[in-house]
Amino acid sequence: MDQQRKDDATLFAEMKERLYAAVLSDALDQVGVRDRVMRADLRPLDPKTVICGRAFTILSADVYDKNKDPYELEIEALDSLTPNSVVVWCTNGSKRTGVWGELLSTAARARGSVGAIIDGYIRDSRQVMEMGFPVFCAGLKPVDSSGRSIVIDYNCVVEVGDILVSPGDIVFADYDGVVVIPKDVEDEVIRLAMEKVQKESASKEELLKGAYLKDVYAKYGVL
C-alpha cells in the first residue's frame, strides 16, 4: 500500500468515527461550496451504514438489445477499483434494471472498495446486506442488466443524485444522506467540520446542565 492510501485509510477511519453528513455539509457551506448533498431518495440498505472514501465513478446507459459482450467495460471498471474507493454509479436514474448485486459487491470488496452509491436500482439486496457491503441506492429490482443497461465509461465526471462527482472526490454517506467533497477544498472542509463537532459537543454539555440556548449559541456560534 502506498503512502497516499495509508494516509487516506487513517483519515477516513477518523472521519467515520468523529464526523457525520450534516456537519460536513455545514463545513462546505462555510467555504462557499454549497448544495453538495445528493438527492434524499438515495438511501442505505442498512440504516447504520457509514461510508467514507474516494469516488470511483462509473457511467452506464440504457440499451434495448443485447450486446455481444455486455459486461466488458463493467468488468474492466470493477477490476480497476483501488483501496478506499467508493463506487459512484450514474445510471441517469434508470428504472429498468438492478445494475448492482452480490457478485459486484464481492468483487468491489476484494479490490478494497468501501461502498457503493448507485442512483438507480440494485438486486441481491439480502445477500449484499448479509455480507455487510455498504450500498446506497434508489430502490430494488431483481432484473439483470444484460440487454437493458451497459457501462459506457468510468473514472469520468458523472452526475449522481443531482450532484457532479469527479474521480477522487471524498464521498461521505450516512443515514442523513450522501455528501460529496471536492478535492480542492477537502482539507479546509474536514478541518472546519472537526472544529464544529467540538463546539457542538461543548454546546450539548452546557445545554444538558440547564444553560439557555440563546447563551450557548452566543458563546459557540453553532446550532
XYZ file of N, CA and C in Angstrom:
669
model
N 0.850 -1.198 0.000
C 0.000 0.000 0.000
C 0.885 1.249 0.000
N 0.656 2.196 -0.937
C 1.481 3.388 -0.987
C 1.068 4.368 0.112
N 1.891 5.438 0.281
C 1.681 6.368 1.392
C 0.337 7.070 1.306
N -0.075 7.453 0.087
C -1.361 8.134 -0.073
C -2.506 7.267 0.439
N -2.478 5.987 0.113
C -3.556 5.105 0.545
C -3.509 4.875 2.050
N -2.286 4.806 2.619
C -2.169 4.698 4.067
C -2.759 5.936 4.729
N -2.408 7.116 4.208
C -2.922 8.363 4.765
C -4.435 8.429 4.631
N -4.962 8.042 3.466
C -6.407 8.039 3.255
C -7.106 7.100 4.233
N -6.558 5.923 4.419
C -7.185 4.952 5.314
C -7.299 5.509 6.723
N -6.240 6.172 7.195
C -6.265 6.776 8.532
C -7.267 7.916 8.595
N -7.248 8.782 7.580
C -8.165 9.919 7.539
C -9.613 9.466 7.523
N -9.929 8.511 6.658
C -11.324 8.090 6.515
C -11.828 7.376 7.765
N -10.955 6.639 8.427
C -11.349 5.995 9.683
C -11.691 7.047 10.736
N -10.884 8.108 10.796
C -11.155 9.183 11.758
C -12.439 9.928 11.402
N -12.657 10.168 10.120
C -13.880 10.853 9.701
C -15.116 10.035 10.057
N -15.066 8.728 9.830
C -16.207 7.868 10.165
C -16.479 7.857 11.666
N -15.426 7.956 12.447
C -15.578 7.918 13.901
C -16.106 9.236 14.458
N -15.665 10.373 13.883
C -15.934 11.671 14.510
C -16.954 12.533 13.778
N -17.115 12.322 12.480
C -17.940 13.233 11.691
C -19.226 12.571 11.220
N -20.083 13.394 10.609
C -21.346 12.910 10.057
C -21.748 13.844 8.927
N -22.720 13.411 8.128
C -23.050 14.114 6.890
C -23.425 15.571 7.130
N -24.224 15.832 8.161
C -24.717 17.190 8.384
C -23.583 18.172 8.659
N -22.628 17.783 9.489
C -21.556 18.710 9.835
C -20.627 18.943 8.645
N -20.460 17.945 7.788
C -19.664 18.141 6.571
C -20.376 19.054 5.590
N -21.690 18.929 5.483
C -22.458 19.841 4.635
C -22.328 21.274 5.139
N -22.382 21.449 6.460
C -22.218 22.785 7.042
C -20.834 23.350 6.740
N -19.809 22.509 6.830
C -18.447 22.964 6.553
C -18.287 23.366 5.087
N -18.932 22.630 4.199
C -18.914 23.015 2.783
C -19.574 24.373 2.586
N -20.683 24.616 3.279
C -21.316 25.936 3.230
C -20.328 27.022 3.657
N -19.557 26.745 4.704
C -18.622 27.731 5.239
C -17.568 28.140 4.226
N -17.154 27.208 3.373
C -16.122 27.542 2.377
C -16.741 28.000 1.060
N -18.062 28.153 1.041
C -18.741 28.671 -0.143
C -19.046 27.648 -1.208
N -18.942 26.366 -0.862
C -19.281 25.297 -1.807
C -20.593 24.689 -1.330
N -21.689 25.239 -1.805
C -22.995 24.897 -1.259
C -23.673 23.776 -2.050
N -24.638 23.140 -1.379
C -25.503 22.143 -2.024
C -24.704 21.001 -2.650
N -23.929 20.324 -1.817
C -23.131 19.182 -2.267
C -23.653 17.873 -1.682
N -24.954 17.840 -1.424
C -25.602 16.646 -0.879
C -26.516 16.051 -1.944
N -26.410 14.745 -2.154
C -27.222 14.078 -3.174
C -28.697 14.055 -2.783
N -29.535 13.807 -3.763
C -30.980 13.716 -3.543
C -31.318 12.767 -2.394
N -32.395 13.098 -1.699
C -32.763 12.341 -0.497
C -33.313 10.954 -0.795
N -33.613 10.641 -2.065
C -34.165 9.313 -2.370
C -33.084 8.236 -2.477
N -31.825 8.604 -2.405
C -30.752 7.608 -2.383
C -30.537 7.196 -0.933
N -30.944 5.968 -0.606
C -30.999 5.515 0.777
C -30.111 4.286 1.001
N -29.624 4.106 2.239
C -28.794 2.940 2.544
C -29.627 1.681 2.717
N -29.062 0.547 2.308
C -29.721 -0.725 2.601
C -29.809 -0.942 4.105
N -28.755 -0.585 4.812
C -28.688 -0.729 6.266
C -28.644 0.662 6.890
N -29.597 1.006 7.768
C -29.624 2.345 8.366
C -28.354 2.717 9.128
N -27.584 1.729 9.571
C -26.369 2.006 10.334
C -25.154 2.250 9.446
N -25.351 2.181 8.143
C -24.238 2.320 7.201
C -23.574 3.687 7.298
N -22.246 3.683 7.316
C -21.449 4.898 7.151
C -20.359 4.580 6.132
N -20.286 5.392 5.083
C -19.295 5.206 4.023
C -18.401 6.436 3.974
N -17.103 6.229 3.822
C -16.182 7.341 3.597
C -15.024 6.848 2.741
N -14.825 7.484 1.598
C -13.748 7.089 0.700
C -13.692 8.014 -0.501
N -12.868 7.650 -1.473
C -12.713 8.476 -2.680
C -13.552 7.913 -3.823
N -14.182 8.810 -4.539
C -15.099 8.416 -5.606
C -14.373 7.708 -6.741
N -14.914 6.561 -7.113
C -14.541 5.861 -8.344
C -15.820 5.813 -9.169
N -15.870 6.592 -10.226
C -17.130 6.801 -10.934
C -17.329 5.809 -12.076
N -18.586 5.453 -12.279
C -18.988 4.575 -13.383
C -20.210 5.193 -14.048
N -20.238 5.169 -15.369
C -21.350 5.719 -16.142
C -21.954 4.628 -17.010
N -23.267 4.443 -16.902
C -23.952 3.460 -17.750
C -25.098 4.123 -18.495
N -25.593 3.437 -19.506
C -26.701 3.946 -20.314
C -27.667 2.810 -20.614
N -28.926 3.148 -20.784
C -29.920 2.148 -21.161
C -29.692 1.683 -22.594
N -29.889 0.393 -22.829
C -29.865 -0.175 -24.179
C -31.117 -1.026 -24.348
N -31.401 -1.371 -25.583
C -32.660 -2.069 -25.865
C -32.455 -3.328 -26.693
N -31.206 -3.800 -26.695
C -30.880 -5.048 -27.365
C -29.607 -5.588 -26.731
N -29.394 -6.888 -26.806
C -28.211 -7.479 -26.198
C -26.968 -7.167 -27.011
N -25.917 -6.742 -26.313
C -24.637 -6.518 -26.955
C -23.850 -7.824 -27.013
N -22.845 -7.844 -27.871
C -22.024 -9.047 -27.993
C -21.340 -9.373 -26.670
N -20.834 -8.346 -25.995
C -20.180 -8.537 -24.699
C -20.681 -7.452 -23.748
N -21.846 -7.652 -23.145
C -22.492 -6.582 -22.374
C -21.764 -6.191 -21.096
N -20.857 -7.021 -20.625
C -20.207 -6.749 -19.339
C -18.738 -6.340 -19.469
N -18.241 -6.170 -20.703
C -16.803 -5.963 -20.907
C -16.273 -4.771 -20.119
N -16.852 -3.583 -20.314
C -16.348 -2.388 -19.641
C -16.712 -2.391 -18.154
N -17.829 -3.003 -17.823
C -18.224 -3.129 -16.414
C -17.187 -3.938 -15.632
N -16.762 -5.054 -16.204
C -15.743 -5.885 -15.557
C -14.421 -5.131 -15.455
N -14.056 -4.429 -16.521
C -12.819 -3.642 -16.507
C -12.862 -2.596 -15.398
N -14.007 -1.944 -15.243
C -14.149 -0.923 -14.202
C -14.006 -1.526 -12.809
N -14.704 -2.617 -12.549
C -14.643 -3.236 -11.213
C -13.238 -3.729 -10.893
N -12.543 -4.260 -11.896
C -11.180 -4.736 -11.671
C -10.185 -3.590 -11.501
N -10.612 -2.359 -11.801
C -9.746 -1.184 -11.659
C -9.929 -0.472 -10.323
N -10.840 -0.957 -9.492
C -11.061 -0.336 -8.184
C -9.800 -0.407 -7.325
N -9.650 0.574 -6.443
C -8.488 0.650 -5.564
C -8.943 0.719 -4.102
N -8.039 0.459 -3.157
C -8.402 0.558 -1.743
C -8.949 1.939 -1.380
N -9.943 1.953 -0.504
C -10.600 3.165 -0.001
C -11.473 3.857 -1.042
N -11.766 3.166 -2.143
C -12.621 3.766 -3.169
C -14.092 3.512 -2.859
N -14.924 4.452 -3.315
C -16.377 4.314 -3.245
C -16.906 4.334 -4.672
N -17.577 3.280 -5.078
C -18.189 3.259 -6.401
C -19.328 4.272 -6.427
N -19.276 5.198 -7.376
C -20.361 6.163 -7.575
C -20.869 5.937 -8.993
N -22.026 5.289 -9.102
C -22.514 4.777 -10.390
C -23.678 5.629 -10.882
N -23.472 6.245 -12.031
C -24.518 7.044 -12.669
C -25.266 6.200 -13.692
N -26.536 5.911 -13.399
C -27.415 5.248 -14.364
C -28.353 6.248 -15.020
N -28.165 7.547 -14.661
C -29.115 8.587 -15.058
C -30.522 8.266 -14.554
N -30.561 7.656 -13.369
C -31.846 7.374 -12.732
C -32.654 6.291 -13.408
N -32.005 5.407 -14.148
C -32.729 4.355 -14.864
C -33.499 3.455 -13.902
N -34.700 3.082 -14.313
C -35.549 2.191 -13.518
C -35.737 0.837 -14.198
N -34.896 0.526 -15.174
C -35.097 -0.676 -15.976
C -34.486 -1.925 -15.363
N -33.464 -1.756 -14.526
C -32.704 -2.937 -14.108
C -31.996 -2.697 -12.784
N -31.617 -3.787 -12.131
C -30.757 -3.689 -10.963
C -29.313 -3.841 -11.390
N -28.568 -2.731 -11.424
C -27.217 -2.766 -12.003
C -26.176 -3.315 -11.035
N -26.509 -3.370 -9.751
C -25.534 -3.790 -8.738
C -26.094 -4.967 -7.958
N -25.213 -5.882 -7.532
C -25.684 -7.031 -6.773
C -24.582 -7.684 -5.974
N -24.805 -8.946 -5.624
C -23.891 -9.656 -4.733
C -22.502 -9.832 -5.334
N -22.419 -10.241 -6.601
C -21.105 -10.504 -7.184
C -20.294 -9.226 -7.357
N -20.944 -8.133 -7.754
C -20.212 -6.872 -7.871
C -19.760 -6.383 -6.501
N -20.596 -6.571 -5.485
C -20.190 -6.210 -4.118
C -18.974 -7.016 -3.685
N -18.984 -8.306 -4.012
C -17.865 -9.177 -3.651
C -16.593 -8.761 -4.381
N -16.719 -8.472 -5.680
C -15.561 -8.046 -6.469
C -15.019 -6.712 -5.968
N -15.922 -5.788 -5.642
C -15.504 -4.474 -5.152
C -14.767 -4.594 -3.825
N -15.315 -5.375 -2.914
C -14.669 -5.555 -1.615
C -13.283 -6.184 -1.779
N -13.140 -7.125 -2.706
C -11.849 -7.782 -2.924
C -10.779 -6.806 -3.401
N -11.194 -5.729 -4.074
C -10.257 -4.710 -4.536
C -10.028 -3.631 -3.488
N -10.699 -3.715 -2.348
C -10.514 -2.730 -1.286
C -11.525 -1.611 -1.279
N -12.533 -1.685 -2.140
C -13.579 -0.661 -2.145
C -14.378 -0.722 -0.847
N -14.858 0.444 -0.396
C -15.524 0.521 0.911
C -17.022 0.785 0.804
N -17.563 0.827 -0.407
C -19.000 1.028 -0.538
C -19.380 1.441 -1.943
N -20.694 1.579 -2.154
C -21.205 1.961 -3.472
C -22.409 2.877 -3.319
N -22.458 3.885 -4.192
C -23.597 4.801 -4.287
C -24.152 4.646 -5.698
N -25.385 4.178 -5.808
C -25.994 3.888 -7.111
C -27.242 4.751 -7.251
N -27.347 5.533 -8.332
C -28.539 6.377 -8.469
C -29.702 5.649 -9.136
N -29.553 4.337 -9.314
C -30.624 3.502 -9.845
C -30.925 2.373 -8.884
N -31.356 1.249 -9.434
C -31.773 0.118 -8.615
C -30.653 -0.910 -8.480
N -30.756 -1.717 -7.408
C -29.839 -2.840 -7.228
C -30.654 -4.103 -6.994
N -29.975 -5.251 -6.969
C -30.641 -6.512 -6.665
C -29.764 -7.336 -5.711
N -30.198 -8.528 -5.376
C -29.490 -9.361 -4.391
C -29.347 -8.626 -3.061
N -30.345 -7.834 -2.705
C -30.205 -6.968 -1.531
C -29.977 -7.757 -0.246
N -30.655 -8.875 -0.089
C -30.476 -9.669 1.131
C -29.039 -10.157 1.251
N -28.493 -10.670 0.141
C -27.119 -11.171 0.164
C -26.115 -10.038 0.413
N -26.373 -8.880 -0.203
C -25.471 -7.742 -0.010
C -25.485 -7.296 1.449
N -26.662 -7.265 2.062
C -26.752 -6.886 3.471
C -26.078 -7.922 4.362
N -26.255 -9.194 4.031
C -25.645 -10.249 4.849
C -24.122 -10.187 4.815
N -23.563 -9.802 3.666
C -22.107 -9.711 3.585
C -21.587 -8.397 4.157
N -22.490 -7.455 4.433
C -22.102 -6.217 5.083
C -21.427 -5.204 4.188
N -21.648 -5.304 2.862
C -21.051 -4.310 1.970
C -21.982 -3.098 1.909
N -21.480 -1.897 2.229
C -22.339 -0.716 2.315
C -22.792 -0.225 0.939
N -24.107 -0.075 0.770
C -24.670 0.383 -0.501
C -25.787 1.385 -0.241
N -25.758 2.480 -0.993
C -26.883 3.404 -1.092
C -27.465 3.251 -2.492
N -28.774 3.302 -2.620
C -29.394 3.148 -3.938
C -30.768 3.808 -3.937
N -31.395 3.832 -5.120
C -32.719 4.435 -5.262
C -33.840 3.428 -5.095
N -33.510 2.138 -5.036
C -34.544 1.121 -4.896
C -34.027 -0.244 -5.296
N -34.941 -1.207 -5.312
C -34.592 -2.598 -5.594
C -35.372 -3.102 -6.801
N -34.684 -3.894 -7.646
C -35.341 -4.515 -8.793
C -34.520 -5.729 -9.212
N -35.095 -6.939 -9.204
C -34.319 -8.161 -9.438
C -34.137 -8.504 -10.908
N -33.880 -7.504 -11.734
C -33.798 -7.697 -13.187
C -32.357 -7.503 -13.646
N -31.836 -8.442 -14.435
C -30.460 -8.378 -14.921
C -30.270 -7.210 -15.882
N -29.046 -6.676 -15.912
C -28.761 -5.518 -16.759
C -28.520 -5.886 -18.219
N -28.221 -7.142 -18.517
C -27.907 -7.542 -19.891
C -29.068 -7.233 -20.830
N -28.770 -6.477 -21.896
C -29.795 -6.086 -22.850
C -30.642 -4.919 -22.390
N -30.341 -4.372 -21.218
C -31.111 -3.251 -20.678
C -30.234 -2.056 -20.302
N -28.990 -2.343 -19.888
C -28.069 -1.287 -19.466
C -26.651 -1.741 -19.747
N -25.776 -0.783 -20.069
C -24.386 -1.137 -20.340
C -23.480 -0.018 -19.846
N -22.350 -0.385 -19.255
C -21.363 0.601 -18.828
C -20.679 1.172 -20.062
N -20.627 2.513 -20.142
C -20.032 3.167 -21.309
C -18.752 3.932 -20.970
N -18.498 4.163 -19.667
C -17.265 4.861 -19.284
C -17.070 4.706 -17.776
N -15.860 4.974 -17.325
C -15.603 5.013 -15.887
C -14.428 5.938 -15.620
N -14.275 6.333 -14.346
C -13.297 7.353 -13.962
C -13.478 8.620 -14.786
N -14.725 9.024 -14.906
C -15.097 10.241 -15.613
C -15.996 11.056 -14.685
N -16.217 12.320 -15.019
C -17.155 13.131 -14.243
C -18.570 12.631 -14.505
N -19.331 12.426 -13.434
C -20.713 11.964 -13.564
C -21.620 12.850 -12.717
N -22.917 12.762 -12.983
C -23.910 13.423 -12.140
C -24.750 12.348 -11.467
N -24.670 12.295 -10.158
C -25.404 11.301 -9.378
C -26.167 12.026 -8.273
N -27.461 11.767 -8.188
C -28.264 12.438 -7.174
C -28.251 13.939 -7.307
N -28.179 14.439 -8.549
C -28.153 15.868 -8.884
C -26.838 16.558 -8.511
N -25.800 15.788 -8.196
C -24.506 16.353 -7.815
C -23.437 15.868 -8.787
N -22.618 16.798 -9.293
C -21.484 16.406 -10.121
C -20.401 15.801 -9.229
N -19.900 14.655 -9.656
C -18.873 13.940 -8.893
C -17.681 13.681 -9.805
N -16.502 14.071 -9.346
C -15.267 13.808 -10.083
C -14.509 12.669 -9.419
N -13.781 11.878 -10.205
C -12.966 10.823 -9.603
C -12.030 11.398 -8.542
N -11.992 10.762 -7.383
C -11.117 11.214 -6.309
C -11.754 12.143 -5.306
N -12.951 12.674 -5.597
C -13.673 13.446 -4.587
C -13.928 12.562 -3.365
N -13.977 13.166 -2.186
C -14.329 12.399 -0.993
C -15.843 12.249 -0.923
N -16.293 11.028 -0.717
C -17.716 10.731 -0.549
C -17.939 10.282 0.891
N -18.849 10.967 1.578
C -19.221 10.584 2.948
C -20.727 10.381 2.977
N -21.151 9.214 3.438
C -22.578 8.893 3.439
C -22.972 8.251 4.762
N -24.055 8.748 5.341
C -24.656 8.100 6.499
C -26.172 8.172 6.350
N -26.913 7.877 7.406
C -28.368 7.774 7.286
C -29.016 9.079 6.833
N -28.367 10.212 7.086
C -28.913 11.504 6.665
C -28.771 11.745 5.166
N -27.758 11.141 4.528
C -27.575 11.359 3.104
C -26.129 11.243 2.667
N -25.888 11.606 1.405
C -24.579 11.440 0.769
C -23.987 12.812 0.460
N -22.816 13.089 1.026
C -22.118 14.357 0.828
C -20.890 14.113 -0.046
N -20.669 15.006 -1.015
C -19.506 14.899 -1.899
C -18.628 16.126 -1.688
N -17.359 15.891 -1.324
C -16.424 16.967 -1.014
C -15.391 17.064 -2.135
N -15.381 18.164 -2.899
C -14.388 18.309 -3.971
C -12.963 18.277 -3.423
N -12.065 17.726 -4.222
C -10.683 17.551 -3.778
C -10.014 18.871 -3.399
N -10.346 19.952 -4.117
C -9.626 21.202 -3.891
C -10.001 21.902 -2.591
N -11.055 21.446 -1.909
C -11.423 22.066 -0.629
C -11.453 21.053 0.517
N -11.014 19.832 0.272
C -11.210 18.777 1.278
C -10.497 19.074 2.593
N -9.276 19.598 2.552
C -8.542 19.841 3.799
C -9.260 20.858 4.675
N -9.686 21.959 4.080
C -10.371 23.011 4.835
C -11.720 22.534 5.349
N -12.445 21.804 4.524
C -13.763 21.301 4.930
C -13.638 20.349 6.116
N -12.693 19.444 6.062
C -12.522 18.489 7.161
C -12.094 19.210 8.437
N -11.198 20.188 8.306
C -10.763 20.952 9.482
C -11.943 21.670 10.130
N -12.747 22.349 9.324
C -13.900 23.080 9.855
C -14.923 22.137 10.477
N -15.118 20.983 9.855
C -16.075 20.014 10.394
C -15.617 19.503 11.756
N -14.324 19.209 11.888
C -13.796 18.752 13.175
C -13.982 19.825 14.244
N -13.736 21.081 13.886
C -13.912 22.180 14.836
C -15.374 22.301 15.259
N -16.282 22.167 14.305
C -17.694 22.315 14.646
C -18.170 21.190 15.556
N -17.688 19.984 15.329
C -18.066 18.868 16.199
C -17.662 19.155 17.645
N -16.467 19.721 17.830
C -16.020 20.066 19.181
C -16.936 21.114 19.805
N -17.311 22.128 19.019
C -18.202 23.171 19.532
C -19.592 22.614 19.839
N -20.075 21.709 18.992
C -21.384 21.111 19.236
C -21.373 20.269 20.513
N -20.285 19.550 20.743
C -20.182 18.736 21.957
C -20.189 19.617 23.204
N -19.445 20.724 23.142
C -19.423 21.652 24.273
C -20.796 22.288 24.483
N -21.462 22.637 23.385
C -22.804 23.220 23.479
C -23.776 22.243 24.122
N -23.713 20.997 23.705
C -24.614 19.982 24.251
C -24.415 19.816 25.753
N -23.149 19.804 26.183
C -22.862 19.650 27.610
C -23.481 20.785 28.419
N -23.357 22.011 27.929
C -23.902 23.151 28.664
C -25.428 23.137 28.657
N -26.027 22.744 27.533
C -27.489 22.657 27.468
C -28.013 21.604 28.440
N -27.314 20.486 28.537
C -27.728 19.432 29.466
C -27.641 19.886 30.921
N -26.779 20.847 31.192
C -26.644 21.384 32.547
C -27.661 22.488 32.835
N -28.485 22.816 31.823
C -29.545 23.794 32.044
C -29.322 25.161 31.448
N -28.220 25.354 30.724
C -27.970 26.656 30.109
C -29.026 26.962 29.054
N -29.282 28.252 28.841
C -30.239 28.666 27.818
C -29.589 28.611 26.431
N -30.399 28.202 25.456
C -29.892 28.081 24.089
C -29.322 29.404 23.593
N -29.988 30.520 23.932
C -29.516 31.835 23.498
C -28.085 32.083 23.968
N -27.807 31.745 25.222
C -26.471 31.979 25.777
C -25.439 31.026 25.180
N -25.844 29.781 24.997
C -24.922 28.793 24.428
C -24.579 29.153 22.986
N -25.585 29.585 22.231
C -25.328 29.969 20.839
C -24.414 31.189 20.772
N -24.630 32.145 21.659
C -23.783 33.336 21.678
C -22.329 32.974 21.977
N -22.119 31.932 22.757
C -20.772 31.520 23.144
C -20.069 30.726 22.054
N -20.794 29.791 21.430
C -20.151 28.862 20.497
C -20.496 29.113 19.028
N -21.630 29.745 18.766
C -21.996 30.092 17.395
C -22.378 28.931 16.512
N -22.841 27.825 17.116
C -23.292 26.683 16.320
C -24.691 26.284 16.755
N -25.424 25.720 15.803
C -26.804 25.312 16.093
C -27.172 24.128 15.214
